[in-house]
Amino acid sequence: MAPEITILAIESSCDDTSAAVICDGFVLSNLIANQAVHKAYGGVVPELASRAHQANIVPVVDQALARAGKRADEVSAVAFTRGPGLLGSLLVGTSFAKGFALARNIPLIAVNHLQAHVMSHFAMEHGRDNRIPQFPFLCLLVSGGHTQLIIIRDHLSMELIGNTIDDAAGEAFDKCAKVMGLPYPGGPVIDKLAAEGNPDAFRFAKPRIQGLNFSFSGLKTSFLYFLRDRVAEDPGFIEKNLNDLAASLQKTITEILIAKLLRASKETGIREIGIAGGVSANAGLRRAATREAEKRGWNIFLPELRYTTDNAAMIGITGYYKYLRSDFTDHSVIPLARIDT
Ligand code: KG4
Ligand code: ZN
């Protein structure tokens, strides 16, 4: 029998410190320490994020190993997020991974955070029916920093076919939430409020962008002006209409995303389709994707909620497939705040 391949994975690109243990492609543990410290500031403060990563990383890794029932000397390789993300945050994960790999004399694997979000679809768990996409697979990646359409030809071969020309979908949720006075991150708050609201109460203009690209900055501006005018007439407008505003905004963002996904499926002929990234946790988007799949005969993949927002399991899954190809990096590797795909 071939020896087990055990990957310790570290994710520290933004404000969550996460560690996971992946064994032969199965997730054994996936720990996430959220950083409450940013709440008071209405957004992530980079300096505070790196400091919190520094405090969290050792206990989070210890717990990930303990939950997986693995000792440090059983780890075959360490995978870490190289970027994109906040540089100070990435540095903490990168340095930890280097130290661990050096101490145990095991390979180091650098992972692209965006590729990892897509790879969350290949995360398997014991005791579960693991449905996994076939290739070629078309993925809508919607996060706080990115909105992309990607064709996945095999585990590590991805082609970008659509991208946002300005804001990301998650940013649209977060910025519009801020305008309504809601806490950060706004996406999950809007999702919750939208459940009790009427999605047809208000209409917001949708962008007309050619091809498979996206734009969300116009929506944010029109939402801002719409509220400014209504609040001028009635200062209590936002409070009185919070649920309807959230539901209408969520519907607009969802329709923009689904329209492009549909177009991409038609243009590529791919019907093996998934969504990934933080915004793929959104209930409205998941419903709309499921509806569209029924209508179009798509084989749709919606990641478990724990694999939508930032997590180390997705880094470990990507790391596992890189390990199989001996795609290792040396210790001169440095994190990258931006990676142009
Ligand atoms: O993938 P992610 O955790 O981090 C990045 O790589 O950016 O995505 C974070 C983004 C934030 O903009 C957050 O508001 C959004 O995902 N998000 C949601 C939901 N949960 C997280 N947006 C809409 N509905 C949600 N349920
Ligand atoms: Zn992410």
mmCIF file of C-alpha atoms and ligand atoms in Angstrom:
data_model
loop_
_atom_site.group_PDB
_atom_site.id
_atom_site.type_symbol
_atom_site.label_atom_id
_atom_site.label_comp_id
_atom_site.label_asym_id
_atom_site.label_seq_id
_atom_site.Cartn_x
_atom_site.Cartn_y
_atom_site.Cartn_z
ATOM 1 C CA MET A 1 0.000 0.000 0.000
ATOM 2 C CA ALA A 2 1.291 3.489 -0.885
ATOM 3 C CA PRO A 3 2.077 5.638 2.147
ATOM 4 C CA GLU A 4 -0.503 8.261 3.076
ATOM 5 C CA ILE A 5 0.052 11.791 1.856
ATOM 6 C CA THR A 6 -0.696 14.214 4.671
ATOM 7 C CA ILE A 7 -0.732 17.926 3.897
ATOM 8 C CA LEU A 8 -0.714 20.627 6.570
ATOM 9 C CA ALA A 9 -2.292 23.736 5.016
ATOM 10 C CA ILE A 10 -2.114 27.359 6.144
ATOM 11 C CA GLU A 11 -4.346 30.202 4.935
ATOM 12 C CA SER A 12 -3.681 33.760 6.126
ATOM 13 C CA SER A 13 -4.457 36.002 3.146
ATOM 14 C CA CYS A 14 -6.906 38.345 4.845
ATOM 15 C CA ASP A 15 -8.465 38.367 8.305
ATOM 16 C CA ASP A 16 -8.998 34.671 9.025
ATOM 17 C CA THR A 17 -6.196 32.466 10.327
ATOM 18 C CA SER A 18 -6.891 28.953 9.174
ATOM 19 C CA ALA A 19 -5.103 25.617 9.294
ATOM 20 C CA ALA A 20 -6.225 22.290 7.879
ATOM 21 C CA VAL A 21 -5.000 18.743 7.544
ATOM 22 C CA ILE A 22 -5.709 16.877 4.312
ATOM 23 C CA CYS A 23 -4.955 13.188 3.978
ATOM 24 C CA ASP A 24 -5.024 11.592 0.515
ATOM 25 C CA GLY A 25 -7.429 14.292 -0.685
ATOM 26 C CA PHE A 26 -9.788 14.002 2.308
ATOM 27 C CA VAL A 27 -10.240 16.857 4.788
ATOM 28 C CA LEU A 28 -9.457 15.615 8.297
ATOM 29 C CA SER A 29 -9.637 19.011 9.990
ATOM 30 C CA ASN A 30 -10.233 22.626 9.004
ATOM 31 C CA LEU A 31 -9.863 25.224 11.780
ATOM 32 C CA ILE A 32 -10.601 28.914 11.349
ATOM 33 C CA ALA A 33 -9.869 31.703 13.842
ATOM 34 C CA ASN A 34 -11.866 34.786 12.918
ATOM 35 C CA GLN A 35 -10.475 38.155 13.899
ATOM 36 C CA ALA A 36 -13.138 40.125 15.774
ATOM 37 C CA VAL A 37 -10.689 43.023 16.125
ATOM 38 C CA HIS A 38 -11.776 44.559 12.770
ATOM 39 C CA LYS A 39 -15.474 44.921 13.620
ATOM 40 C CA ALA A 40 -15.020 48.275 15.322
ATOM 41 C CA TYR A 41 -13.366 49.723 12.195
ATOM 42 C CA GLY A 42 -15.946 48.710 9.589
ATOM 43 C CA GLY A 43 -13.351 46.812 7.545
ATOM 44 C CA VAL A 44 -10.106 44.878 7.758
ATOM 45 C CA VAL A 45 -7.180 46.854 9.196
ATOM 46 C CA PRO A 46 -4.053 45.254 7.630
ATOM 47 C CA GLU A 47 -1.726 46.019 10.539
ATOM 48 C CA LEU A 48 -4.120 44.484 13.063
ATOM 49 C CA ALA A 49 -4.727 41.493 10.802
ATOM 50 C CA SER A 50 -1.042 40.516 10.653
ATOM 51 C CA ARG A 51 -0.702 40.932 14.400
ATOM 52 C CA ALA A 52 -3.715 38.688 15.025
ATOM 53 C CA HIS A 53 -2.386 36.064 12.572
ATOM 54 C CA GLN A 54 0.868 36.059 14.518
ATOM 55 C CA ALA A 55 -1.022 35.359 17.753
ATOM 56 C CA ASN A 56 -3.379 32.768 16.218
ATOM 57 C CA ILE A 57 -1.212 30.693 13.954
ATOM 58 C CA VAL A 58 0.478 28.359 16.442
ATOM 59 C CA PRO A 59 -2.683 27.418 18.398
ATOM 60 C CA VAL A 60 -4.698 27.025 15.179
ATOM 61 C CA VAL A 61 -2.103 24.675 13.651
ATOM 62 C CA ASP A 62 -1.879 22.712 16.912
ATOM 63 C CA GLN A 63 -5.637 22.253 16.971
ATOM 64 C CA ALA A 64 -5.827 21.318 13.297
ATOM 65 C CA LEU A 65 -3.251 18.555 13.867
ATOM 66 C CA ALA A 66 -4.940 17.387 17.080
ATOM 67 C CA ARG A 67 -8.405 17.236 15.485
ATOM 68 C CA ALA A 68 -6.982 15.315 12.549
ATOM 69 C CA GLY A 69 -5.288 12.896 14.937
ATOM 70 C CA LYS A 70 -1.909 13.570 13.309
ATOM 71 C CA ARG A 71 1.466 14.399 14.787
ATOM 72 C CA ALA A 72 3.790 16.974 13.260
ATOM 73 C CA ASP A 73 6.187 14.213 12.189
ATOM 74 C CA GLU A 74 3.422 12.574 10.132
ATOM 75 C CA VAL A 75 3.038 15.596 7.835
ATOM 76 C CA SER A 76 4.325 14.966 4.276
ATOM 77 C CA ALA A 77 4.350 18.612 3.097
ATOM 78 C CA VAL A 78 3.205 22.109 4.071
ATOM 79 C CA ALA A 79 0.972 24.116 1.729
ATOM 80 C CA PHE A 80 0.443 27.840 2.258
ATOM 81 C CA THR A 81 -1.313 30.739 0.529
ATOM 82 C CA ARG A 82 1.246 32.741 -1.445
ATOM 83 C CA GLY A 83 -1.285 35.346 -2.610
ATOM 84 C CA PRO A 84 -3.202 37.359 -3.583
ATOM 85 C CA GLY A 85 -3.996 39.013 -0.276
ATOM 86 C CA LEU A 86 -2.697 41.441 2.329
ATOM 87 C CA LEU A 87 1.078 41.276 2.323
ATOM 88 C CA GLY A 88 1.567 41.473 6.096
ATOM 89 C CA SER A 89 -1.015 38.713 6.595
ATOM 90 C CA LEU A 90 0.500 36.491 3.906
ATOM 91 C CA LEU A 91 3.953 36.943 5.429
ATOM 92 C CA VAL A 92 2.831 35.345 8.692
ATOM 93 C CA GLY A 93 1.514 32.198 6.975
ATOM 94 C CA THR A 94 4.458 32.014 4.577
ATOM 95 C CA SER A 95 7.049 32.342 7.338
ATOM 96 C CA PHE A 96 5.291 29.773 9.503
ATOM 97 C CA ALA A 97 5.075 27.312 6.608
ATOM 98 C CA LYS A 98 8.764 27.785 5.789
ATOM 99 C CA GLY A 99 9.752 27.245 9.412
ATOM 100 C CA PHE A 100 7.654 24.094 9.728
ATOM 101 C CA ALA A 101 8.943 22.639 6.452
ATOM 102 C CA LEU A 102 12.536 23.444 7.315
ATOM 103 C CA ALA A 103 12.300 21.964 10.803
ATOM 104 C CA ARG A 104 10.846 18.709 9.496
ATOM 105 C CA ASN A 105 12.764 18.684 6.234
ATOM 106 C CA ILE A 106 9.615 18.272 4.144
ATOM 107 C CA PRO A 107 8.491 19.963 0.893
ATOM 108 C CA LEU A 108 6.901 23.398 0.778
ATOM 109 C CA ILE A 109 3.963 24.052 -1.578
ATOM 110 C CA ALA A 110 2.898 27.568 -2.630
ATOM 111 C CA VAL A 111 -0.803 27.933 -3.432
ATOM 112 C CA ASN A 112 -2.701 30.626 -5.330
ATOM 113 C CA HIS A 113 -5.678 31.656 -3.176
ATOM 114 C CA LEU A 114 -8.032 32.015 -6.162
ATOM 115 C CA GLN A 115 -7.157 28.632 -7.590
ATOM 116 C CA ALA A 116 -7.780 27.226 -4.111
ATOM 117 C CA HIS A 117 -11.303 28.702 -3.950
ATOM 118 C CA VAL A 118 -12.097 26.827 -7.172
ATOM 119 C CA MET A 119 -10.444 23.677 -5.813
ATOM 120 C CA SER A 120 -12.794 23.710 -2.805
ATOM 121 C CA HIS A 121 -15.101 21.729 -5.121
ATOM 122 C CA PHE A 122 -12.653 18.830 -4.906
ATOM 123 C CA ALA A 123 -12.602 18.704 -1.091
ATOM 124 C CA MET A 124 -13.666 15.232 -0.012
ATOM 125 C CA GLU A 125 -14.799 14.182 3.457
ATOM 126 C CA HIS A 126 -15.042 10.729 4.998
ATOM 127 C CA GLY A 127 -18.561 9.509 5.682
ATOM 128 C CA ARG A 128 -20.104 11.747 3.049
ATOM 129 C CA ASP A 129 -21.243 11.254 -0.524
ATOM 130 C CA ASN A 130 -18.470 13.168 -2.292
ATOM 131 C CA ARG A 131 -19.870 14.686 -5.496
ATOM 132 C CA ILE A 132 -16.997 16.057 -7.536
ATOM 133 C CA PRO A 133 -17.087 17.916 -10.874
ATOM 134 C CA GLN A 134 -15.880 16.348 -14.106
ATOM 135 C CA PHE A 135 -13.563 18.242 -16.466
ATOM 136 C CA PRO A 136 -13.968 20.611 -18.179
ATOM 137 C CA PHE A 137 -15.668 22.442 -15.351
ATOM 138 C CA LEU A 138 -16.865 26.051 -15.431
ATOM 139 C CA CYS A 139 -16.623 28.005 -12.163
ATOM 140 C CA LEU A 140 -17.927 31.403 -11.129
ATOM 141 C CA LEU A 141 -15.543 32.646 -8.452
ATOM 142 C CA VAL A 142 -17.124 35.382 -6.359
ATOM 143 C CA SER A 143 -15.226 36.722 -3.371
ATOM 144 C CA GLY A 144 -14.451 39.976 -1.597
ATOM 145 C CA GLY A 145 -11.635 40.823 -3.983
ATOM 146 C CA HIS A 146 -12.458 38.905 -7.161
ATOM 147 C CA THR A 147 -15.248 38.070 -9.572
ATOM 148 C CA GLN A 148 -14.115 35.682 -12.281
ATOM 149 C CA LEU A 149 -15.304 33.039 -14.713
ATOM 150 C CA ILE A 150 -12.824 30.190 -15.006
ATOM 151 C CA ILE A 151 -12.622 27.031 -17.088
ATOM 152 C CA ILE A 152 -10.944 24.215 -15.168
ATOM 153 C CA ARG A 153 -9.413 21.654 -17.538
ATOM 154 C CA ASP A 154 -7.818 19.558 -14.828
ATOM 155 C CA HIS A 155 -6.996 20.056 -11.144
ATOM 156 C CA LEU A 156 -4.206 22.512 -11.811
ATOM 157 C CA SER A 157 -5.004 23.870 -15.255
ATOM 158 C CA MET A 158 -7.327 26.861 -15.220
ATOM 159 C CA GLU A 159 -8.228 29.435 -17.857
ATOM 160 C CA LEU A 160 -9.647 32.832 -16.954
ATOM 161 C CA ILE A 161 -12.433 33.786 -19.381
ATOM 162 C CA GLY A 162 -14.175 36.617 -17.498
ATOM 163 C CA ASN A 163 -13.189 39.149 -14.856
ATOM 164 C CA THR A 164 -14.501 42.237 -13.153
ATOM 165 C CA ILE A 165 -13.330 45.518 -14.621
ATOM 166 C CA ASP A 166 -13.796 47.340 -11.286
ATOM 167 C CA ASP A 167 -15.313 46.135 -7.985
ATOM 168 C CA ALA A 168 -15.851 42.512 -7.014
ATOM 169 C CA ALA A 169 -19.320 41.135 -6.186
ATOM 170 C CA GLY A 170 -18.400 40.791 -2.497
ATOM 171 C CA GLU A 171 -17.201 44.384 -2.501
ATOM 172 C CA ALA A 172 -20.578 45.477 -3.914
ATOM 173 C CA PHE A 173 -22.338 43.694 -1.046
ATOM 174 C CA ASP A 174 -19.939 45.159 1.525
ATOM 175 C CA LYS A 175 -19.977 48.736 0.191
ATOM 176 C CA CYS A 176 -23.764 48.870 -0.191
ATOM 177 C CA ALA A 177 -24.133 47.446 3.306
ATOM 178 C CA LYS A 178 -21.881 50.201 4.615
ATOM 179 C CA VAL A 179 -24.061 52.833 2.935
ATOM 180 C CA MET A 180 -27.025 51.359 4.845
ATOM 181 C CA GLY A 181 -25.057 51.572 8.096
ATOM 182 C CA LEU A 182 -24.651 47.795 8.417
ATOM 183 C CA PRO A 183 -21.572 46.148 9.972
ATOM 184 C CA TYR A 184 -18.631 44.626 8.061
ATOM 185 C CA PRO A 185 -18.626 42.247 6.276
ATOM 186 C CA GLY A 186 -21.947 43.270 4.798
ATOM 187 C CA GLY A 187 -22.529 40.260 2.526
ATOM 188 C CA PRO A 188 -23.787 37.838 5.178
ATOM 189 C CA VAL A 189 -25.823 40.614 6.874
ATOM 190 C CA ILE A 190 -27.584 41.480 3.617
ATOM 191 C CA ASP A 191 -28.190 37.776 2.991
ATOM 192 C CA LYS A 192 -29.950 37.463 6.365
ATOM 193 C CA LEU A 193 -32.011 40.648 5.936
ATOM 194 C CA ALA A 194 -32.957 39.680 2.381
ATOM 195 C CA ALA A 195 -34.635 36.500 3.614
ATOM 196 C CA GLU A 196 -37.437 38.647 5.082
ATOM 197 C CA GLY A 197 -37.629 41.172 2.240
ATOM 198 C CA ASN A 198 -39.320 41.645 -1.129
ATOM 199 C CA PRO A 199 -36.730 41.312 -3.932
ATOM 200 C CA ASP A 200 -38.989 43.223 -6.335
ATOM 201 C CA ALA A 201 -39.546 46.237 -4.052
ATOM 202 C CA PHE A 202 -36.834 48.354 -5.728
ATOM 203 C CA ARG A 203 -35.041 48.236 -9.053
ATOM 204 C CA PHE A 204 -31.413 49.134 -9.588
ATOM 205 C CA ALA A 205 -29.781 49.598 -12.969
ATOM 206 C CA LYS A 206 -27.619 46.738 -14.182
ATOM 207 C CA PRO A 207 -24.355 47.380 -16.051
ATOM 208 C CA ARG A 208 -24.065 46.677 -19.754
ATOM 209 C CA ILE A 209 -20.638 45.128 -20.093
ATOM 210 C CA GLN A 210 -19.583 43.291 -23.213
ATOM 211 C CA GLY A 211 -18.633 39.630 -23.218
ATOM 212 C CA LEU A 212 -17.926 37.745 -20.032
ATOM 213 C CA ASN A 213 -16.621 40.614 -17.912
ATOM 214 C CA PHE A 214 -18.371 42.119 -14.911
ATOM 215 C CA SER A 215 -18.740 45.577 -13.402
ATOM 216 C CA PHE A 216 -20.155 46.467 -9.988
ATOM 217 C CA SER A 217 -19.023 50.021 -9.306
ATOM 218 C CA GLY A 218 -22.034 51.550 -11.142
ATOM 219 C CA LEU A 219 -24.467 49.569 -9.014
ATOM 220 C CA LYS A 220 -22.819 50.814 -5.840
ATOM 221 C CA THR A 221 -23.045 54.430 -7.053
ATOM 222 C CA SER A 222 -26.667 54.160 -8.167
ATOM 223 C CA PHE A 223 -27.555 52.511 -4.844
ATOM 224 C CA LEU A 224 -25.859 55.372 -2.997
ATOM 225 C CA TYR A 225 -27.696 58.079 -5.006
ATOM 226 C CA PHE A 226 -31.008 56.261 -4.714
ATOM 227 C CA LEU A 227 -30.704 56.164 -0.930
ATOM 228 C CA ARG A 228 -29.489 59.770 -0.726
ATOM 229 C CA ASP A 229 -32.615 60.980 -2.587
ATOM 230 C CA ARG A 230 -35.010 58.835 -0.559
ATOM 231 C CA VAL A 231 -33.425 59.758 2.767
ATOM 232 C CA ALA A 232 -33.704 63.441 1.828
ATOM 233 C CA GLU A 233 -37.498 62.917 1.607
ATOM 234 C CA ASP A 234 -37.716 60.627 4.633
ATOM 235 C CA PRO A 235 -34.800 60.311 7.099
ATOM 236 C CA GLY A 236 -36.173 56.955 8.321
ATOM 237 C CA PHE A 237 -36.294 55.442 4.819
ATOM 238 C CA ILE A 238 -33.417 52.984 5.248
ATOM 239 C CA GLU A 239 -34.619 51.601 8.585
ATOM 240 C CA LYS A 240 -38.189 51.219 7.358
ATOM 241 C CA ASN A 241 -37.119 49.407 4.200
ATOM 242 C CA LEU A 242 -34.024 47.518 5.322
ATOM 243 C CA ASN A 243 -35.274 44.046 4.381
ATOM 244 C CA ASP A 244 -36.650 45.114 1.002
ATOM 245 C CA LEU A 245 -33.487 47.062 0.179
ATOM 246 C CA ALA A 246 -31.329 44.039 1.037
ATOM 247 C CA ALA A 247 -33.524 41.657 -0.960
ATOM 248 C CA SER A 248 -33.646 43.945 -4.009
ATOM 249 C CA LEU A 249 -29.912 44.558 -3.957
ATOM 250 C CA GLN A 250 -29.187 40.835 -3.565
ATOM 251 C CA LYS A 251 -31.500 40.056 -6.462
ATOM 252 C CA THR A 252 -29.739 42.593 -8.706
ATOM 253 C CA ILE A 253 -26.244 41.264 -7.899
ATOM 254 C CA THR A 254 -27.449 37.684 -8.356
ATOM 255 C CA GLU A 255 -29.014 38.453 -11.735
ATOM 256 C CA ILE A 256 -25.809 40.104 -12.976
ATOM 257 C CA LEU A 257 -23.783 37.038 -11.943
ATOM 258 C CA ILE A 258 -26.187 34.413 -13.276
ATOM 259 C CA ALA A 259 -26.567 36.180 -16.642
ATOM 260 C CA LYS A 260 -22.807 35.995 -17.221
ATOM 261 C CA LEU A 261 -22.589 32.426 -15.985
ATOM 262 C CA LEU A 262 -25.322 31.479 -18.436
ATOM 263 C CA ARG A 263 -23.526 33.246 -21.254
ATOM 264 C CA ALA A 264 -20.245 31.516 -20.374
ATOM 265 C CA SER A 265 -21.947 28.120 -20.363
ATOM 266 C CA LYS A 266 -23.508 28.829 -23.762
ATOM 267 C CA GLU A 267 -20.248 30.066 -25.271
ATOM 268 C CA THR A 268 -18.102 27.214 -23.956
ATOM 269 C CA GLY A 269 -20.727 24.476 -24.156
ATOM 270 C CA ILE A 270 -19.809 23.440 -20.585
ATOM 271 C CA ARG A 271 -22.670 22.308 -18.356
ATOM 272 C CA GLU A 272 -20.592 21.089 -15.443
ATOM 273 C CA ILE A 273 -20.902 24.248 -13.373
ATOM 274 C CA GLY A 274 -19.969 25.529 -9.924
ATOM 275 C CA ILE A 275 -19.746 28.662 -7.829
ATOM 276 C CA ALA A 276 -17.016 29.366 -5.272
ATOM 277 C CA GLY A 277 -15.716 32.098 -2.944
ATOM 278 C CA GLY A 278 -17.333 33.952 -0.055
ATOM 279 C CA VAL A 279 -20.319 35.219 -2.048
ATOM 280 C CA SER A 280 -21.171 31.644 -3.068
ATOM 281 C CA ALA A 281 -22.511 31.324 0.504
ATOM 282 C CA ASN A 282 -25.304 33.701 -0.466
ATOM 283 C CA ALA A 283 -28.717 32.028 -0.235
ATOM 284 C CA GLY A 284 -30.193 34.056 -3.110
ATOM 285 C CA LEU A 285 -27.303 33.221 -5.437
ATOM 286 C CA ARG A 286 -27.447 29.528 -4.492
ATOM 287 C CA ARG A 287 -31.194 29.418 -5.171
ATOM 288 C CA ALA A 288 -30.804 31.203 -8.501
ATOM 289 C CA ALA A 289 -27.937 28.912 -9.576
ATOM 290 C CA THR A 290 -29.979 25.839 -8.647
ATOM 291 C CA ARG A 291 -33.009 27.149 -10.581
ATOM 292 C CA GLU A 292 -30.886 27.910 -13.626
ATOM 293 C CA ALA A 293 -29.310 24.460 -13.430
ATOM 294 C CA GLU A 294 -32.727 22.795 -13.491
ATOM 295 C CA LYS A 295 -33.768 24.915 -16.449
ATOM 296 C CA ARG A 296 -30.562 24.379 -18.458
ATOM 297 C CA GLY A 297 -29.696 20.813 -17.515
ATOM 298 C CA TRP A 298 -26.496 21.861 -15.724
ATOM 299 C CA ASN A 299 -24.748 19.598 -13.270
ATOM 300 C CA ILE A 300 -24.443 22.237 -10.535
ATOM 301 C CA PHE A 301 -21.912 22.277 -7.669
ATOM 302 C CA LEU A 302 -22.473 24.497 -4.629
ATOM 303 C CA PRO A 303 -19.700 24.139 -2.047
ATOM 304 C CA GLU A 304 -20.581 23.373 1.568
ATOM 305 C CA LEU A 305 -20.808 26.704 3.422
ATOM 306 C CA ARG A 306 -17.607 25.960 5.378
ATOM 307 C CA TYR A 307 -15.701 25.878 2.065
ATOM 308 C CA THR A 308 -17.129 29.108 0.610
ATOM 309 C CA THR A 309 -15.351 31.767 2.684
ATOM 310 C CA ASP A 310 -11.615 31.679 3.315
ATOM 311 C CA ASN A 311 -10.423 28.361 4.740
ATOM 312 C CA ALA A 312 -7.248 26.297 4.763
ATOM 313 C CA ALA A 313 -8.925 23.096 3.541
ATOM 314 C CA MET A 314 -9.055 24.535 0.034
ATOM 315 C CA ILE A 315 -5.341 25.377 0.273
ATOM 316 C CA GLY A 316 -4.627 21.817 1.399
ATOM 317 C CA ILE A 317 -6.674 20.243 -1.402
ATOM 318 C CA THR A 318 -4.777 22.319 -3.974
ATOM 319 C CA GLY A 319 -1.567 21.430 -2.162
ATOM 320 C CA TYR A 320 -2.420 17.737 -2.370
ATOM 321 C CA TYR A 321 -2.768 17.840 -6.168
ATOM 322 C CA LYS A 322 0.447 19.852 -6.420
ATOM 323 C CA TYR A 323 2.166 17.269 -4.217
ATOM 324 C CA LEU A 324 1.113 14.497 -6.599
ATOM 325 C CA ARG A 325 2.993 16.369 -9.330
ATOM 326 C CA SER A 326 5.962 17.228 -7.104
ATOM 327 C CA ASP A 327 5.130 20.892 -7.687
ATOM 328 C CA PHE A 328 7.179 22.202 -4.749
ATOM 329 C CA THR A 329 8.740 25.579 -4.065
ATOM 330 C CA ASP A 330 12.075 26.462 -2.499
ATOM 331 C CA HIS A 331 12.595 28.629 0.569
ATOM 332 C CA SER A 332 13.370 31.776 -1.409
ATOM 333 C CA VAL A 333 9.639 32.064 -2.200
ATOM 334 C CA ILE A 334 8.002 35.342 -1.148
ATOM 335 C CA PRO A 335 4.288 36.126 -0.802
ATOM 336 C CA LEU A 336 2.577 38.224 -3.469
ATOM 337 C CA ALA A 337 -0.128 40.777 -2.689
ATOM 338 C CA ARG A 338 -1.284 40.574 -6.307
ATOM 339 C CA ILE A 339 -1.161 37.742 -8.762
ATOM 340 C CA ASP A 340 -2.286 38.637 -12.254
ATOM 341 C CA THR A 341 -4.010 35.632 -13.746
HETATM 342 O O1 KG4 B 1 -13.741 34.376 -0.227
HETATM 343 P P1 KG4 B 1 -13.812 35.339 0.885
HETATM 344 O O2 KG4 B 1 -14.003 34.810 2.281
HETATM 345 O O3 KG4 B 1 -12.548 36.257 0.951
HETATM 346 C C1 KG4 B 1 -11.907 36.747 -0.189
HETATM 347 O O4 KG4 B 1 -11.103 35.986 -0.777
HETATM 348 O O5 KG4 B 1 -12.233 37.894 -0.543
HETATM 349 O O6 KG4 B 1 -14.986 36.350 0.535
HETATM 350 C C2 KG4 B 1 -15.377 37.388 1.388
HETATM 351 C C3 KG4 B 1 -16.551 38.106 0.773
HETATM 352 C C4 KG4 B 1 -16.977 39.357 1.531
HETATM 353 O O7 KG4 B 1 -17.157 40.400 0.598
HETATM 354 C C5 KG4 B 1 -18.297 38.941 2.160
HETATM 355 O O8 KG4 B 1 -19.193 40.009 2.359
HETATM 356 C C6 KG4 B 1 -18.822 37.957 1.143
HETATM 357 O O9 KG4 B 1 -17.694 37.238 0.727
HETATM 358 N N1 KG4 B 1 -19.831 37.045 1.706
HETATM 359 C C7 KG4 B 1 -21.120 37.046 1.335
HETATM 360 C C8 KG4 B 1 -21.766 36.074 2.134
HETATM 361 N N2 KG4 B 1 -20.836 35.498 2.952
HETATM 362 C C9 KG4 B 1 -19.647 36.119 2.673
HETATM 363 N N3 KG4 B 1 -21.772 37.780 0.424
HETATM 364 C C10 KG4 B 1 -23.083 37.556 0.273
HETATM 365 N N4 KG4 B 1 -23.776 36.651 1.009
HETATM 366 C C11 KG4 B 1 -23.160 35.887 1.938
HETATM 367 N N5 KG4 B 1 -23.856 34.982 2.633
HETATM 368 ZN ZN ZN B 2 -10.902 34.169 -0.498
#
